[in-house]
Coordinates of N, CA and C in Angstrom, one line a residue:
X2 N 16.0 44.2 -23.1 CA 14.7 44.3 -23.7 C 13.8 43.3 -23.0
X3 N 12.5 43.9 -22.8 CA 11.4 42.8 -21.7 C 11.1 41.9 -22.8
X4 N 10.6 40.6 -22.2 CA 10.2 39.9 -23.6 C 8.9 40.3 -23.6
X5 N 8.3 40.0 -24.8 CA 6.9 40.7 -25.5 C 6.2 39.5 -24.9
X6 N 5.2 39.7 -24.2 CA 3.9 38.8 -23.6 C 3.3 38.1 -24.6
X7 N 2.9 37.0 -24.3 CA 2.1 35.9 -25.7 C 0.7 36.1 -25.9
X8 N 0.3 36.1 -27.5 CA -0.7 36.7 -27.5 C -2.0 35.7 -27.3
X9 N -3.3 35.7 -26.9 CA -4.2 34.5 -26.9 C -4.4 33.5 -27.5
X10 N -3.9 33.7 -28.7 CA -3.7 32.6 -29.8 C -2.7 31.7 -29.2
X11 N -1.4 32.0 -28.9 CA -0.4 31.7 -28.7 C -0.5 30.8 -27.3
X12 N -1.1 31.3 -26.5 CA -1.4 30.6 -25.3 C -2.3 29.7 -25.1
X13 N -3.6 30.0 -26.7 CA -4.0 28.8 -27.0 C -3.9 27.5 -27.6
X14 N -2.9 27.8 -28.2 CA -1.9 26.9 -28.6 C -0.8 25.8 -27.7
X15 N -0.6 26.8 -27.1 CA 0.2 26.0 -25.9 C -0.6 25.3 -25.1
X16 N -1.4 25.8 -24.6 CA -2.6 24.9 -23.7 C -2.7 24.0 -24.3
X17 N -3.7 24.0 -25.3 CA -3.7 22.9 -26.4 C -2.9 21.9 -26.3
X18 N -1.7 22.1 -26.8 CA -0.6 21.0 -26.9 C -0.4 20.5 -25.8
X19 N -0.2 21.6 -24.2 CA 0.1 20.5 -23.0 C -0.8 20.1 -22.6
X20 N -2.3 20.2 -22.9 CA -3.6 19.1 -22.8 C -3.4 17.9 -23.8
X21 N -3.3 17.8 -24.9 CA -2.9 17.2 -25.7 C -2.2 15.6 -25.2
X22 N -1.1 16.4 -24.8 CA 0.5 15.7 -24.5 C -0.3 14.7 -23.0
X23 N -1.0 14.9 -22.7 CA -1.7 14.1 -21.5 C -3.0 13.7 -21.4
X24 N -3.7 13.5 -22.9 CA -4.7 13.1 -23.9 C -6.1 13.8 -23.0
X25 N -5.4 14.9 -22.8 CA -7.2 15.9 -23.2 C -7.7 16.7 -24.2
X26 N -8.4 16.5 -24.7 CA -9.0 17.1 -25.8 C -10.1 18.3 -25.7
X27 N -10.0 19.1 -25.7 CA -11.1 20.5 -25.3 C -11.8 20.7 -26.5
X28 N -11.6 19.8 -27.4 CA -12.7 19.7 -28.8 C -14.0 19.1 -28.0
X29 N -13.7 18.2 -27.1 CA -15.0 17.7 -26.6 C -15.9 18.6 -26.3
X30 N -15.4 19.7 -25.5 CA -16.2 20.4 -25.2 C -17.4 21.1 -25.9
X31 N -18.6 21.7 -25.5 CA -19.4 22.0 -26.1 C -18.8 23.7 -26.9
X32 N -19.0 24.2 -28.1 CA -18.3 25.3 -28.3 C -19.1 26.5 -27.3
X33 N -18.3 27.8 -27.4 CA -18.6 28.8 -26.6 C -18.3 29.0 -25.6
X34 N -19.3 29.8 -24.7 CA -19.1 30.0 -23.1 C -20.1 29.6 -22.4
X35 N -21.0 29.2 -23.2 CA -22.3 28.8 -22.2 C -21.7 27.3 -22.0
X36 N -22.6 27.0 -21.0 CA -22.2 25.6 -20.2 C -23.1 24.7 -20.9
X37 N -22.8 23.3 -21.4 CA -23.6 22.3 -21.9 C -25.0 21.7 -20.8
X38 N -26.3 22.4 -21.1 CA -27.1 21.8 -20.4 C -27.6 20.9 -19.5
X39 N -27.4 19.9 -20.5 CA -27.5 18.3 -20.3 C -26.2 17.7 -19.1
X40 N -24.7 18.0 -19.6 CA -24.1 17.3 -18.3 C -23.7 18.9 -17.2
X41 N -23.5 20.0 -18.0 CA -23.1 21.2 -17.1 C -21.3 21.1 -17.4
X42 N -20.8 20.8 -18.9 CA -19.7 21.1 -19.3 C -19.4 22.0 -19.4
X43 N -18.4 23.1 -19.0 CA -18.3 24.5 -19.1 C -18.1 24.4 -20.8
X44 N -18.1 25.6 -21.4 CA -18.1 25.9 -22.7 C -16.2 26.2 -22.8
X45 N -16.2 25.3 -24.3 CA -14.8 25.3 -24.6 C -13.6 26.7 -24.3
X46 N -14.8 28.1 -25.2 CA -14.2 29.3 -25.0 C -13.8 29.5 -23.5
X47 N -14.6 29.6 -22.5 CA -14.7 29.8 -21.2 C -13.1 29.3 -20.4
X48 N -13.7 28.2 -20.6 CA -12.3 26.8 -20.1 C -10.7 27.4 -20.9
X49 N -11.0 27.9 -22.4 CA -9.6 28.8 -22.2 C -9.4 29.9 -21.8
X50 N -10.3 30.8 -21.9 CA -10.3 31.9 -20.5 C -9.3 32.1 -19.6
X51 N -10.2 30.9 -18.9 CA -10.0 30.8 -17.2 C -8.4 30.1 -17.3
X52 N -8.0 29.1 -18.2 CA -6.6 28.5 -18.4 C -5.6 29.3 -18.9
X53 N -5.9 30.7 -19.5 CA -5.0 31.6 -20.3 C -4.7 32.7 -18.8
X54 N -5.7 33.0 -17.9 CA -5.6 33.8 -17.0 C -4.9 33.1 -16.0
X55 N -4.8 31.8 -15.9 CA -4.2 31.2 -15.2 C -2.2 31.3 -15.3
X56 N -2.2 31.1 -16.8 CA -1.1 30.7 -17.2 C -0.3 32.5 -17.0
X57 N -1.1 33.1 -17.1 CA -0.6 34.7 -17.4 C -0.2 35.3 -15.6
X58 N -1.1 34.5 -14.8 CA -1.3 34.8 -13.3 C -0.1 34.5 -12.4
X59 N 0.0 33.2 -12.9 CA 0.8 32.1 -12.3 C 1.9 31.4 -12.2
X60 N 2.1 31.3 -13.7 CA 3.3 30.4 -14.4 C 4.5 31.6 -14.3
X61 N 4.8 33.1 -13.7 CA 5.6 33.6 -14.2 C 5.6 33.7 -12.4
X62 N 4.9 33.9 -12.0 CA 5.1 34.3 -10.1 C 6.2 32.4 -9.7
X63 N 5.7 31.2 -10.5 CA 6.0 30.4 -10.3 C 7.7 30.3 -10.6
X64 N 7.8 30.7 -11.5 CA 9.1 30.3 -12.9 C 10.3 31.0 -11.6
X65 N 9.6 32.7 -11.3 CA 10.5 33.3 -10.8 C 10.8 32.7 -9.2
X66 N 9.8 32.0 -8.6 CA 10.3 31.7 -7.5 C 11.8 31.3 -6.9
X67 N 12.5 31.7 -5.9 CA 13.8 30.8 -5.4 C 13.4 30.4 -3.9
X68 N 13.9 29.6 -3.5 CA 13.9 28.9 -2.4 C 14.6 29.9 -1.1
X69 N 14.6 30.3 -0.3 CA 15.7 31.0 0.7 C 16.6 30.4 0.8
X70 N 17.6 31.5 1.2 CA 18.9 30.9 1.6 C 19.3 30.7 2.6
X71 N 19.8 29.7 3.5 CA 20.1 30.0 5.0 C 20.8 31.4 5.4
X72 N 20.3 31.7 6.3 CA 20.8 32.9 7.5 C 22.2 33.1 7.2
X73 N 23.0 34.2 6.7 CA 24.2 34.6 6.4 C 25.0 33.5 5.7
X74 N 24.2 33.4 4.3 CA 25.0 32.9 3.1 C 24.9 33.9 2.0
X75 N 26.3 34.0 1.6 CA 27.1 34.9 0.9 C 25.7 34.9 -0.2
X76 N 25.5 36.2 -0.5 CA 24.4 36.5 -1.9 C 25.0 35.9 -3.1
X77 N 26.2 35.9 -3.6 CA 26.6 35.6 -4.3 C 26.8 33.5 -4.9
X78 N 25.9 33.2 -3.6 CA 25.7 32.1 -3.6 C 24.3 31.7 -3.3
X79 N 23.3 32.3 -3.0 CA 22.4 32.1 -2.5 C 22.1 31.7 -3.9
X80 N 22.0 32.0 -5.3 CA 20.9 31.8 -6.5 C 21.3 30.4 -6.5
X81 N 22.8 30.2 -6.5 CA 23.2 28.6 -6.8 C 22.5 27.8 -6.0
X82 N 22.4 27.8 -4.5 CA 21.8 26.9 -3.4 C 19.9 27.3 -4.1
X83 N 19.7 27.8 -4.4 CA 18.6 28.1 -4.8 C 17.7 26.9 -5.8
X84 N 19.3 26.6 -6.8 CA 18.6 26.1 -7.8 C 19.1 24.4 -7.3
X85 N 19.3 24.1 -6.5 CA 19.7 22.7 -6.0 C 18.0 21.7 -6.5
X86 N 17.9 20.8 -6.2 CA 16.7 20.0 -5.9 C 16.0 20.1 -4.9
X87 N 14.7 20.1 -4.3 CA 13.9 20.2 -3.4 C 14.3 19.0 -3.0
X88 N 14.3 18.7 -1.2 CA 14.9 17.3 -0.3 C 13.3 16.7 -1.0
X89 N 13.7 15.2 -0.9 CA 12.5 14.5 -1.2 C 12.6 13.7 0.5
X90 N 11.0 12.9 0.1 CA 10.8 12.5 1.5 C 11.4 11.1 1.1
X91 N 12.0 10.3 0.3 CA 12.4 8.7 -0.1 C 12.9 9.1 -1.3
X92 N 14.2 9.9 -1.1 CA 15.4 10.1 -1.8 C 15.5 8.7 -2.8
X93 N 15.6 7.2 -2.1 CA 16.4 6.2 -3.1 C 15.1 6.1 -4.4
X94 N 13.8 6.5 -4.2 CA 13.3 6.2 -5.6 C 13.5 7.0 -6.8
X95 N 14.1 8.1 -6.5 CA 14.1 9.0 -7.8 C 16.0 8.8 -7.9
X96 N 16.9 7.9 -7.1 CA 18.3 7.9 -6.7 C 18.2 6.6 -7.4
X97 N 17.9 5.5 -7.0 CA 18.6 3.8 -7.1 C 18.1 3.6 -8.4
X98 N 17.1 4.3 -9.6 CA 17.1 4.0 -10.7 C 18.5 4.6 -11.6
X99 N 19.1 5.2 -11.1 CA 20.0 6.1 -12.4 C 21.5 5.4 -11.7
X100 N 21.4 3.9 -11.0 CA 22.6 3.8 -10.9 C 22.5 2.4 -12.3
X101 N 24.1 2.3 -12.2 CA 24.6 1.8 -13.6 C 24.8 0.2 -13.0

């Protein structure tokens, strides 16, 4: 069964919270879709809009992504190599903290 898509509320909710979680507040914003005059703040409604069409556009082309696999590796291996870590460019900073 496909999962059932989230409804506007639901995605305004979520937004919400991951703005939230990294202290933005879209209460600031002026309410609506019109833009606030005075500084040219887009309107709260708007700004979820454009973040709901985003999340609907994006976040699922993203989620599904895999990485390639090298040139004649077994398919049945390729999801696993897939899900490894991306190489970083200075391996030891995200490495010399997690030793004991």
């Amino acid at each position: 069964m496909a999962p059932t898509p989230p409804t506007d509320a639901e995605l305004d909710t979520m937004i919400r919270a991951r703005l939230a979680s990294l202290g933005i507040d879209l209460d600031q914003l002026p309410p609506g879709t019109a833009a606030d005059p005075e500084t040219g703040s887009p309107g709260r409604d708007s700004v979820l809009a454009s973040l709901r069409a985003f999340v609907r556009g994006t976040v699922g082309t993203l989620a599904a992504y895999q990485l390639p696999a090298p040139p004649g590796t077994d398919p049945a291996t390729a999801k696993a190599l897939s899900q490894q870590p991306a190489p970083m460019l200075y391996p030891s900073i995200s490495t010399e903290w997690r030793r004991a």
